Short mmCIF file of C-alpha atoms and ligand atoms in Angstrom, two decimals:
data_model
loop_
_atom_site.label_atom_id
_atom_site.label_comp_id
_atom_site.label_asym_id
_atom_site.label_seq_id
_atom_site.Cartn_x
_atom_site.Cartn_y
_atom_site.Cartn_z
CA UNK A 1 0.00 0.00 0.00
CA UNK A 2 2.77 2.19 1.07
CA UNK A 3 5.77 2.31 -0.55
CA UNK A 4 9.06 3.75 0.63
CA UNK A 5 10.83 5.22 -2.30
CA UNK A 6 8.21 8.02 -1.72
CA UNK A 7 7.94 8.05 2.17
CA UNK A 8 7.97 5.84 4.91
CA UNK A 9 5.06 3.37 4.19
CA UNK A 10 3.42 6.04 1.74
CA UNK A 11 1.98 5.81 -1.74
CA UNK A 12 -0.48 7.28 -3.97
CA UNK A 13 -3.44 5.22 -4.89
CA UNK A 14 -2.97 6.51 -8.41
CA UNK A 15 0.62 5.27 -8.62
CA UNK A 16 0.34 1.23 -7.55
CA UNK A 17 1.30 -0.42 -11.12
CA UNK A 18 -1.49 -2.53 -13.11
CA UNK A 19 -1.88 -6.01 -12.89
CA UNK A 20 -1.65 -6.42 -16.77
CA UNK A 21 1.87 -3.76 -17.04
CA UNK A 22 3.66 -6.17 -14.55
CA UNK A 23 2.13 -9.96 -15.84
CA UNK A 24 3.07 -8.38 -19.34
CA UNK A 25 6.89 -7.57 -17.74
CA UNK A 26 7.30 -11.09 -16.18
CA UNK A 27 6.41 -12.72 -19.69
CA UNK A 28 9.00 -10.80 -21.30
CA UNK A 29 11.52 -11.15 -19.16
CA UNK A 30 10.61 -15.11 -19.15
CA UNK A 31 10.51 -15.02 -23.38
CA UNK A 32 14.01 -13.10 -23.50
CA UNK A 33 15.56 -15.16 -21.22
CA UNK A 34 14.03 -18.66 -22.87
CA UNK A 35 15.28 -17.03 -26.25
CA UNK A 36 18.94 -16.02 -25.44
CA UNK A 37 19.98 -17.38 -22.28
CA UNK A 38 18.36 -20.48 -21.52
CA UNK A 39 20.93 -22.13 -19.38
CA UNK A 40 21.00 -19.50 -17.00
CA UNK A 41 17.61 -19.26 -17.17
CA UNK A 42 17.17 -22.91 -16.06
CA UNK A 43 19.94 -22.67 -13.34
CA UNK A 44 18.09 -19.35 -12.11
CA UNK A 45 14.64 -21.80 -11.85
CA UNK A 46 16.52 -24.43 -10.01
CA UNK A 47 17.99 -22.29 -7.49
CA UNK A 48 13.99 -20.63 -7.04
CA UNK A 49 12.81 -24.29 -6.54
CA UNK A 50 15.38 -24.76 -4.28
CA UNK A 51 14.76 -22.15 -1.84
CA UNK A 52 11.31 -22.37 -2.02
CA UNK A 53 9.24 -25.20 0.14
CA UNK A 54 8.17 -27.50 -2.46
CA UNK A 55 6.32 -29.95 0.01
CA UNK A 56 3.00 -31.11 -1.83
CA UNK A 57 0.01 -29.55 0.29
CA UNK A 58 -2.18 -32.26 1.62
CA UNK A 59 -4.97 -30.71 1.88
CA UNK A 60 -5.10 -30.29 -2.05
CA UNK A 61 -7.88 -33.07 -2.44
CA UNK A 62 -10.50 -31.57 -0.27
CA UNK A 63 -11.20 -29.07 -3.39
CA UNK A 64 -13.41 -28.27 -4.84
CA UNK A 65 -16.11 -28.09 -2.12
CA UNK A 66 -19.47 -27.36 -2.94
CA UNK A 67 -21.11 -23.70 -3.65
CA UNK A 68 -23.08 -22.05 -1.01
CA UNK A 69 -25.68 -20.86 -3.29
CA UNK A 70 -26.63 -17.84 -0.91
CA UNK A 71 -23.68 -15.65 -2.13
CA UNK A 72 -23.97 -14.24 -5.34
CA UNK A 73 -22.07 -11.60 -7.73
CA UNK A 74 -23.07 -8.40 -8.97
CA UNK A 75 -19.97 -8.35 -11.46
CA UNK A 76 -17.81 -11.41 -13.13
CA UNK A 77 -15.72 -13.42 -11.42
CA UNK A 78 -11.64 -12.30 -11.55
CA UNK A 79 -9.26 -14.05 -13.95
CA UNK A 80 -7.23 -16.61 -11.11
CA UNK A 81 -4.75 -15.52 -12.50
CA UNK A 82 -4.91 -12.35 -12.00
CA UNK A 83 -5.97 -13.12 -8.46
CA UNK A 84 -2.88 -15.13 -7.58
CA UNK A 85 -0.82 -13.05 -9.25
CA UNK A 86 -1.55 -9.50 -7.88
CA UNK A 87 -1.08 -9.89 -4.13
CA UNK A 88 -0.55 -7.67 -1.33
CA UNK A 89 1.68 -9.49 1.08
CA UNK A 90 4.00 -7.15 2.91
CA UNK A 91 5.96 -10.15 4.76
CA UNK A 92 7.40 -11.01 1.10
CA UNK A 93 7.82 -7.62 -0.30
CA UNK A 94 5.89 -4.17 -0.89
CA UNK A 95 4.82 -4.62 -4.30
CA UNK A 96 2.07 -6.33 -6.40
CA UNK A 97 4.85 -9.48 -7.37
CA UNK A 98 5.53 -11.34 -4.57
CA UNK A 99 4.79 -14.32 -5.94
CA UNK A 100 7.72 -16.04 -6.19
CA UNK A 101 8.83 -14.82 -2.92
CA UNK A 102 6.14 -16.01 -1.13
CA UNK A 103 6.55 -19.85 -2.64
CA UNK A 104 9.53 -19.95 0.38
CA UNK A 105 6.63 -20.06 3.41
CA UNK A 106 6.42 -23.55 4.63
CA UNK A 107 2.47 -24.23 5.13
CA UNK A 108 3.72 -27.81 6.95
CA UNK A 109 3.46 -28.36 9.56
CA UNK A 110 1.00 -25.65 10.54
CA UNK A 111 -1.14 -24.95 13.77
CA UNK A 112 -3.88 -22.81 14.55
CA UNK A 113 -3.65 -22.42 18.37
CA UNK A 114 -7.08 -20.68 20.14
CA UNK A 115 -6.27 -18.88 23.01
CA UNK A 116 -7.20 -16.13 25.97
CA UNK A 117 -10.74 -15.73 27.30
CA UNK A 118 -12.16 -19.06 26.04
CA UNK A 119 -13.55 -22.80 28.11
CA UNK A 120 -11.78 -25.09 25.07
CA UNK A 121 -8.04 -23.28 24.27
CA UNK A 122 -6.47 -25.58 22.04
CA UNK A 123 -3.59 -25.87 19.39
CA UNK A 124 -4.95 -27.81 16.54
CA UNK A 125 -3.47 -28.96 13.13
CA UNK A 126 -4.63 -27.51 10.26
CA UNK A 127 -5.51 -30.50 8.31
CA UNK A 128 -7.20 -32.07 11.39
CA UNK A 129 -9.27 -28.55 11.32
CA UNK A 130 -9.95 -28.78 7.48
CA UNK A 131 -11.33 -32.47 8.48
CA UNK A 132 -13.62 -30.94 11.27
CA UNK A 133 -14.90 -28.00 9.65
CA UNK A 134 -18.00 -28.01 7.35
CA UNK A 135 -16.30 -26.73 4.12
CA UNK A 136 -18.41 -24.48 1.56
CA UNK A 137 -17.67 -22.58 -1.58
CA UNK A 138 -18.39 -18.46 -1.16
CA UNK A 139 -18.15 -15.98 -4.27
CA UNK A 140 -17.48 -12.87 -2.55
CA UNK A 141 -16.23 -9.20 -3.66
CA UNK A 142 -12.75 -7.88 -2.44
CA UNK A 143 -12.01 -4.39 -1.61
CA UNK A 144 -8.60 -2.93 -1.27
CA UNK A 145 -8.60 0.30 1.07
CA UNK A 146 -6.35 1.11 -2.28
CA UNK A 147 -8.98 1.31 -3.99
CA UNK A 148 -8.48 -1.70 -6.47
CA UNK A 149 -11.41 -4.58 -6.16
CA UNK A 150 -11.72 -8.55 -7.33
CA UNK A 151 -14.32 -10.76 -7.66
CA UNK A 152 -13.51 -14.05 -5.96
CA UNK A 153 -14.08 -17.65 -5.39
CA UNK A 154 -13.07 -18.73 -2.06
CA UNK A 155 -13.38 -22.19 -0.38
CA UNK A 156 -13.51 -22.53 3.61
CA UNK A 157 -15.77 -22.35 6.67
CA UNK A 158 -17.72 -19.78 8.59
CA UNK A 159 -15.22 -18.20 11.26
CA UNK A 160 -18.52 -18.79 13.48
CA UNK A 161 -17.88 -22.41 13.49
CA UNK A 162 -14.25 -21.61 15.15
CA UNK A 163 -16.01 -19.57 17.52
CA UNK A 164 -18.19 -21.80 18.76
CA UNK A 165 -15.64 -24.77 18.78
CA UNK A 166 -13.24 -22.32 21.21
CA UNK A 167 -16.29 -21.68 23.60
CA UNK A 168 -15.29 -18.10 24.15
CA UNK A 169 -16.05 -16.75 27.79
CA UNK A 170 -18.44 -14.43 28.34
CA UNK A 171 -15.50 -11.66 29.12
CA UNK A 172 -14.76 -12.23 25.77
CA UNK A 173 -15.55 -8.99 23.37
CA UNK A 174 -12.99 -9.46 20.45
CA UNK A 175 -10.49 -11.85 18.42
CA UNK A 176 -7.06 -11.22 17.92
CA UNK A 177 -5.45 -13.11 14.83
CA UNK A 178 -1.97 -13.22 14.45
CA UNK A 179 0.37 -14.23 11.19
CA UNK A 180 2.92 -15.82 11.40
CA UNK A 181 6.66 -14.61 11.86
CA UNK A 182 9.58 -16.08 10.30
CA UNK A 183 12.06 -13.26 9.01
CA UNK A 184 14.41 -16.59 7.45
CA UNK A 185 11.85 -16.99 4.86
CA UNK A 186 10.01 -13.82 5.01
CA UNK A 187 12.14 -10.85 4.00
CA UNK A 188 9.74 -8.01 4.56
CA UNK A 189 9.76 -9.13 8.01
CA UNK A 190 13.00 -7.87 8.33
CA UNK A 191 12.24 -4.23 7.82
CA UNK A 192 11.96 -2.70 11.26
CA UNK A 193 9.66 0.04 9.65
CA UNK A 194 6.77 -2.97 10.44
CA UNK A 195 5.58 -4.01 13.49
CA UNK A 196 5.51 -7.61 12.67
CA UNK A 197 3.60 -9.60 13.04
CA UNK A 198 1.06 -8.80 11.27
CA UNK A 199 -2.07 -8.61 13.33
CA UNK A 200 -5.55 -7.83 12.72
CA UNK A 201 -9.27 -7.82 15.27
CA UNK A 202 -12.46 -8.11 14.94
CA UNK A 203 -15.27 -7.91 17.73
CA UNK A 204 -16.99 -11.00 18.54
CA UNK A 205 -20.70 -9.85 16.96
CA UNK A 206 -18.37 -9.39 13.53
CA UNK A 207 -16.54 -12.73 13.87
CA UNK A 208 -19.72 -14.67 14.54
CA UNK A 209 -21.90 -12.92 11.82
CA UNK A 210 -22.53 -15.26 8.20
CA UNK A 211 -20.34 -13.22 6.22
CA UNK A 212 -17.25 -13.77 7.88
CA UNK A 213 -15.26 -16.48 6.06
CA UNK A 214 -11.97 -18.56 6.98
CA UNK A 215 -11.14 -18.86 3.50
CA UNK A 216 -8.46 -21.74 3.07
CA UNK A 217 -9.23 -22.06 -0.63
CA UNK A 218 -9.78 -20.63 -3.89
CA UNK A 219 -10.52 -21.66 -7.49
CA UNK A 220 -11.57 -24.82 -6.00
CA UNK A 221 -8.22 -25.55 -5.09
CA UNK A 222 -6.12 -25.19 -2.03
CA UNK A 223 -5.14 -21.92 -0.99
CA UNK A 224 -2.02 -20.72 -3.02
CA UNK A 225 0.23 -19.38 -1.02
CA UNK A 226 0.61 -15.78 -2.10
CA UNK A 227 -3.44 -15.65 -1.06
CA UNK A 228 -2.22 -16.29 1.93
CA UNK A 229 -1.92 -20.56 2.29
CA UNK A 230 -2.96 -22.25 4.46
CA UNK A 231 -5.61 -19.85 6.70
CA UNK A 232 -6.55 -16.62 5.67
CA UNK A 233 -9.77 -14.32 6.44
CA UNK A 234 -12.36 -13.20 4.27
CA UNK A 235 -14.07 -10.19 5.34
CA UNK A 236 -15.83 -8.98 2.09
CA UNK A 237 -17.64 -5.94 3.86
CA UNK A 238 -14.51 -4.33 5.42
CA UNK A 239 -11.17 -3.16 3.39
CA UNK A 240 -8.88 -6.21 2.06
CA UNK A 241 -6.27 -5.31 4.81
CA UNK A 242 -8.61 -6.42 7.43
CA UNK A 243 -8.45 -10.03 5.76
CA UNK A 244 -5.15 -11.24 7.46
CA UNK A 245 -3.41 -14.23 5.38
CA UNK A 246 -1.43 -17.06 7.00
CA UNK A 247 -2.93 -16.95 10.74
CA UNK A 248 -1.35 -19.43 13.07
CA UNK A 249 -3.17 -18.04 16.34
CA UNK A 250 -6.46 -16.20 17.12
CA UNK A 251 -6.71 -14.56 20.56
CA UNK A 252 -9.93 -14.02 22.60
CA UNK A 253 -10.01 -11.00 24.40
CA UNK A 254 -11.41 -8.07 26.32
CA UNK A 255 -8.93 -5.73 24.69
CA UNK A 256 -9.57 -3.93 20.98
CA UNK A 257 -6.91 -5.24 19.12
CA UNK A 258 -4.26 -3.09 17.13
CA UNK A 259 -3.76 -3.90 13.84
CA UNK A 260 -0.40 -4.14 11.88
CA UNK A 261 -1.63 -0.76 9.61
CA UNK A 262 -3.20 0.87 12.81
CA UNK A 263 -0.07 0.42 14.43
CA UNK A 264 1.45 2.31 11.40
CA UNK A 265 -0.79 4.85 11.22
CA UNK A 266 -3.66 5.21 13.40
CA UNK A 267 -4.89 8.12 11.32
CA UNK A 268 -5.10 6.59 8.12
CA UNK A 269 -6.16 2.89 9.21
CA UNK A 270 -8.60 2.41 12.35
CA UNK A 271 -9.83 -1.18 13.60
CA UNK A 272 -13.70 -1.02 11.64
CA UNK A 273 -12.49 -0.03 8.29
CA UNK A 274 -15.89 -0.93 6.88
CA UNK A 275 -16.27 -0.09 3.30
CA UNK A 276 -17.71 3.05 2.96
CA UNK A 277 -17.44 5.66 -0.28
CA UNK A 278 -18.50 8.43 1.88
CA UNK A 279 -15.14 8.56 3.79
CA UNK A 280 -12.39 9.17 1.47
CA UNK A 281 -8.94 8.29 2.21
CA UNK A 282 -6.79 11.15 4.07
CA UNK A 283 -4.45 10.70 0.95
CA UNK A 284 -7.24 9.63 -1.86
CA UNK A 285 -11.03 9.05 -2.39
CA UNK A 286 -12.98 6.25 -1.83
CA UNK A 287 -15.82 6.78 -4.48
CA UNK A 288 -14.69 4.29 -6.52
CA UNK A 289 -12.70 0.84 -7.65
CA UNK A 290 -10.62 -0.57 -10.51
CA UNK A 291 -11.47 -3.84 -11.19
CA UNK A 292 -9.01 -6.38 -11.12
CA UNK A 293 -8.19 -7.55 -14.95
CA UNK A 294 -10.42 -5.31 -16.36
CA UNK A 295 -8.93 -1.85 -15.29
CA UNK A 296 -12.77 -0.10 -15.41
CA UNK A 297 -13.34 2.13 -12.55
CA UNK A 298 -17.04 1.33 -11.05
CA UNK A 299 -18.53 2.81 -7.86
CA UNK A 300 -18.22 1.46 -4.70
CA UNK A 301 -21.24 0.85 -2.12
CA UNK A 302 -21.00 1.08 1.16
CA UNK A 303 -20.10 -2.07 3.24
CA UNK A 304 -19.03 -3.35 -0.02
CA UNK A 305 -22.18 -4.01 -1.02
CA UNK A 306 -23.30 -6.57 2.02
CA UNK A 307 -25.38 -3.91 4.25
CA UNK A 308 -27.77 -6.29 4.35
CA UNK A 309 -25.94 -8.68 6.37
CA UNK A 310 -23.70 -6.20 8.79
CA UNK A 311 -25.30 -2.69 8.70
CA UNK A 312 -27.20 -3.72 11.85
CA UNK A 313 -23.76 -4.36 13.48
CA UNK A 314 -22.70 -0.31 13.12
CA UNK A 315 -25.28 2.09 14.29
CA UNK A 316 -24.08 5.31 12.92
CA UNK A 317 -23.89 5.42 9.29
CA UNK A 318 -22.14 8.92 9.84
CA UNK A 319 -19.43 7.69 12.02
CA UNK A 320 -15.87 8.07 10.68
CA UNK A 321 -14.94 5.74 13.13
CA UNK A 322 -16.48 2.44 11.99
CA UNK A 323 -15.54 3.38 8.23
CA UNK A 324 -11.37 3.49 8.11
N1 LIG B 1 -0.33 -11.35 6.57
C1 LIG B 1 -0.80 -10.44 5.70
N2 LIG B 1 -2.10 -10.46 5.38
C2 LIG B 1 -2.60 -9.57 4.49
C3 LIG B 1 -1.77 -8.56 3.91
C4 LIG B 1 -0.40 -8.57 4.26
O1 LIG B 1 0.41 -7.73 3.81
N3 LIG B 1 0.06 -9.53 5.15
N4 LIG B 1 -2.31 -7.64 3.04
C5 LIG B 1 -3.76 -7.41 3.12
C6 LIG B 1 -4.28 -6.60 2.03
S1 LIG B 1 -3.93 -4.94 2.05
C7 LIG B 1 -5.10 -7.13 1.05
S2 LIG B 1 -5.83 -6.16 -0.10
C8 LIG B 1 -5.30 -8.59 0.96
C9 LIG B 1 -4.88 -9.07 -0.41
O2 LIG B 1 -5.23 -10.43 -0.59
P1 LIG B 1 -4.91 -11.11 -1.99
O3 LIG B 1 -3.44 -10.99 -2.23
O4 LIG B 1 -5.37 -12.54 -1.84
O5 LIG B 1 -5.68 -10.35 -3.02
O6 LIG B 1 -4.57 -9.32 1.95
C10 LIG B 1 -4.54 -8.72 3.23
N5 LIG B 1 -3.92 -9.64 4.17
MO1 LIG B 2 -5.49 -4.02 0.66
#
């Protein structure tokens, strides 16, 4: 979002390159080199396989799971792959192409451990949780607080269902999810601009309501790992940055959680961050989206288009404070 050739973490909306300039880049690049330099080509791909964690994902047969008819589309879906190929993923670099970097996380072994104000803390194994979890298909509408938007297929669970498994206590008022942290793998995470890990909250009403998605899937197929492999959120009403990737442990709590961008820069990023076109951006406006793949520019509705499912959950439409 915020790069720092300009300033610190900053960076005009206007100026965050187009899917199709940099897919159009990594072709040539990958024609050139297969034209005139193939060996070195070949001994570049071999040294990229080599540092990256090539361990087959076991969970890859679970997909595709079956459509939850309920969610539909006002728009077409997003090429995959422009969706798995235009990521925002500071832990593996600042810009749009971190998709090679990102091939170095190793998804196994992984564990989601449930902690704080809950009867049934527990640190389970993801593909034991994939077994236990009623999986669905959701099409669901992205939103980038940088005002760039995708349509999406994403397979998954209700984050309800992890709710209710935990038990949470009746002290408990929010969740606190946490990424992981592994700066060996994860070069971004060795900038001390960040204050990794990345985190992210939600209050308990917001967790619990239908629209809130554990998405460990997309495509019908396991979650790639730029998207954010093995368990990442889908929040479709709220800005994308809300939708932490790669959670390995999800605190209950009395305490509002700070957020990795809140942290940054309180002022710019606050813990709602509902979509909302009414509230522009301190640095640009909000009225409107590029679409993924398409580059048109279309309005953008507040909540993201899913009022009818959350709007109860904010009761002032004219608060700031539930819409950055
Ligand atoms: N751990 C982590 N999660 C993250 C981010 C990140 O940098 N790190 N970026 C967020 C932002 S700003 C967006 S828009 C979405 C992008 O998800 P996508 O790459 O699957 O489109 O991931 C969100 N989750
Ligand atoms: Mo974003």
């Amino acid at each position: 979002m915020w790069i720092r050739k300009t300033r610190g973490w900053e960076m005009k909306e206007s100026l965050a390159t187009p899917e199709s300039v940099f897919r159009n880049r990594r072709r040539f690049l990958a024609g050139a080199a297969g034209a005139m330099f193939a060996p070195a080509l070949l001994a570049c791909e071999k040294k990229a396989a080599a540092e990256g964690d090539a361990t087959p994902d076991p969970s890859a047969g679970l997909y595709p799971v079956k459509r939850n008819p309920k969610y539909t589309l006002d728009r077409d879906l997003t090429a995959e792959a422009d969706a798995t190929t235009y990521n925002n993923y500071y832990e593996f670099g600042t810009s749009k192409d971190i998709y090679d970097a990102a091939q170095a996380l190793p998804i196994r072994p992984w564990t989601i451990t449930i902690d704080g104000l809950v009867a049934k803390p527990q640190t389970i194994d993801i593909d034991a949780l994939l077994k236990a979890m009623p999986l669905e298909e959701r099409l669901y509408r992205h939103r980038c607080v940088e005002a760039w938007s995708m349509a999406v297929p994403w397979s998954g669970f209700p984050l309800s269902a992890l709710v209710k498994m935990a038990e949470p206590q009746s002290g408990a008022k929010f969740l606190r999810f946490e990424t992981f942290m592994n700066a060996d793998v994860a070069p971004g995470q060795s900038d001390p601009l960040y204050p990794w890990p990345y985190i992210e909250g939600l209050t308990l009403a917001e967790a619990t309501n239908d629209l809130a998605f554990v998405a460990t899937g997309i495509y019908g197929k396991a979650m790639p790992k730029q998207n954010g492999a093995p368990f990442r959120l889908a929040l479709p009403w709220k800005y994308g940055f809300k939708s932490a990737k790669a959670i390995q442990r999800i605190t209950f709590t009395d305490e509002q959680p700070v957020g990795l961008w809140q942290a940054l820069q309180s002022s710019e990023y606050g813990f709602y961050a509902n979509v909302n076109p009414a509230f522009a951006h301190p640095r640009w406006s909000q009225e409107s989206e590029r679409v993924l793949g398409s580059g048109e520019r279309v309005p953008t509705k507040i909540f993201n288009g899913y009022g009818e499912f959350v709007a109860s959950l904010y009761p002032d439409l004219n608060d700031r404070n539930y819409f950055y």
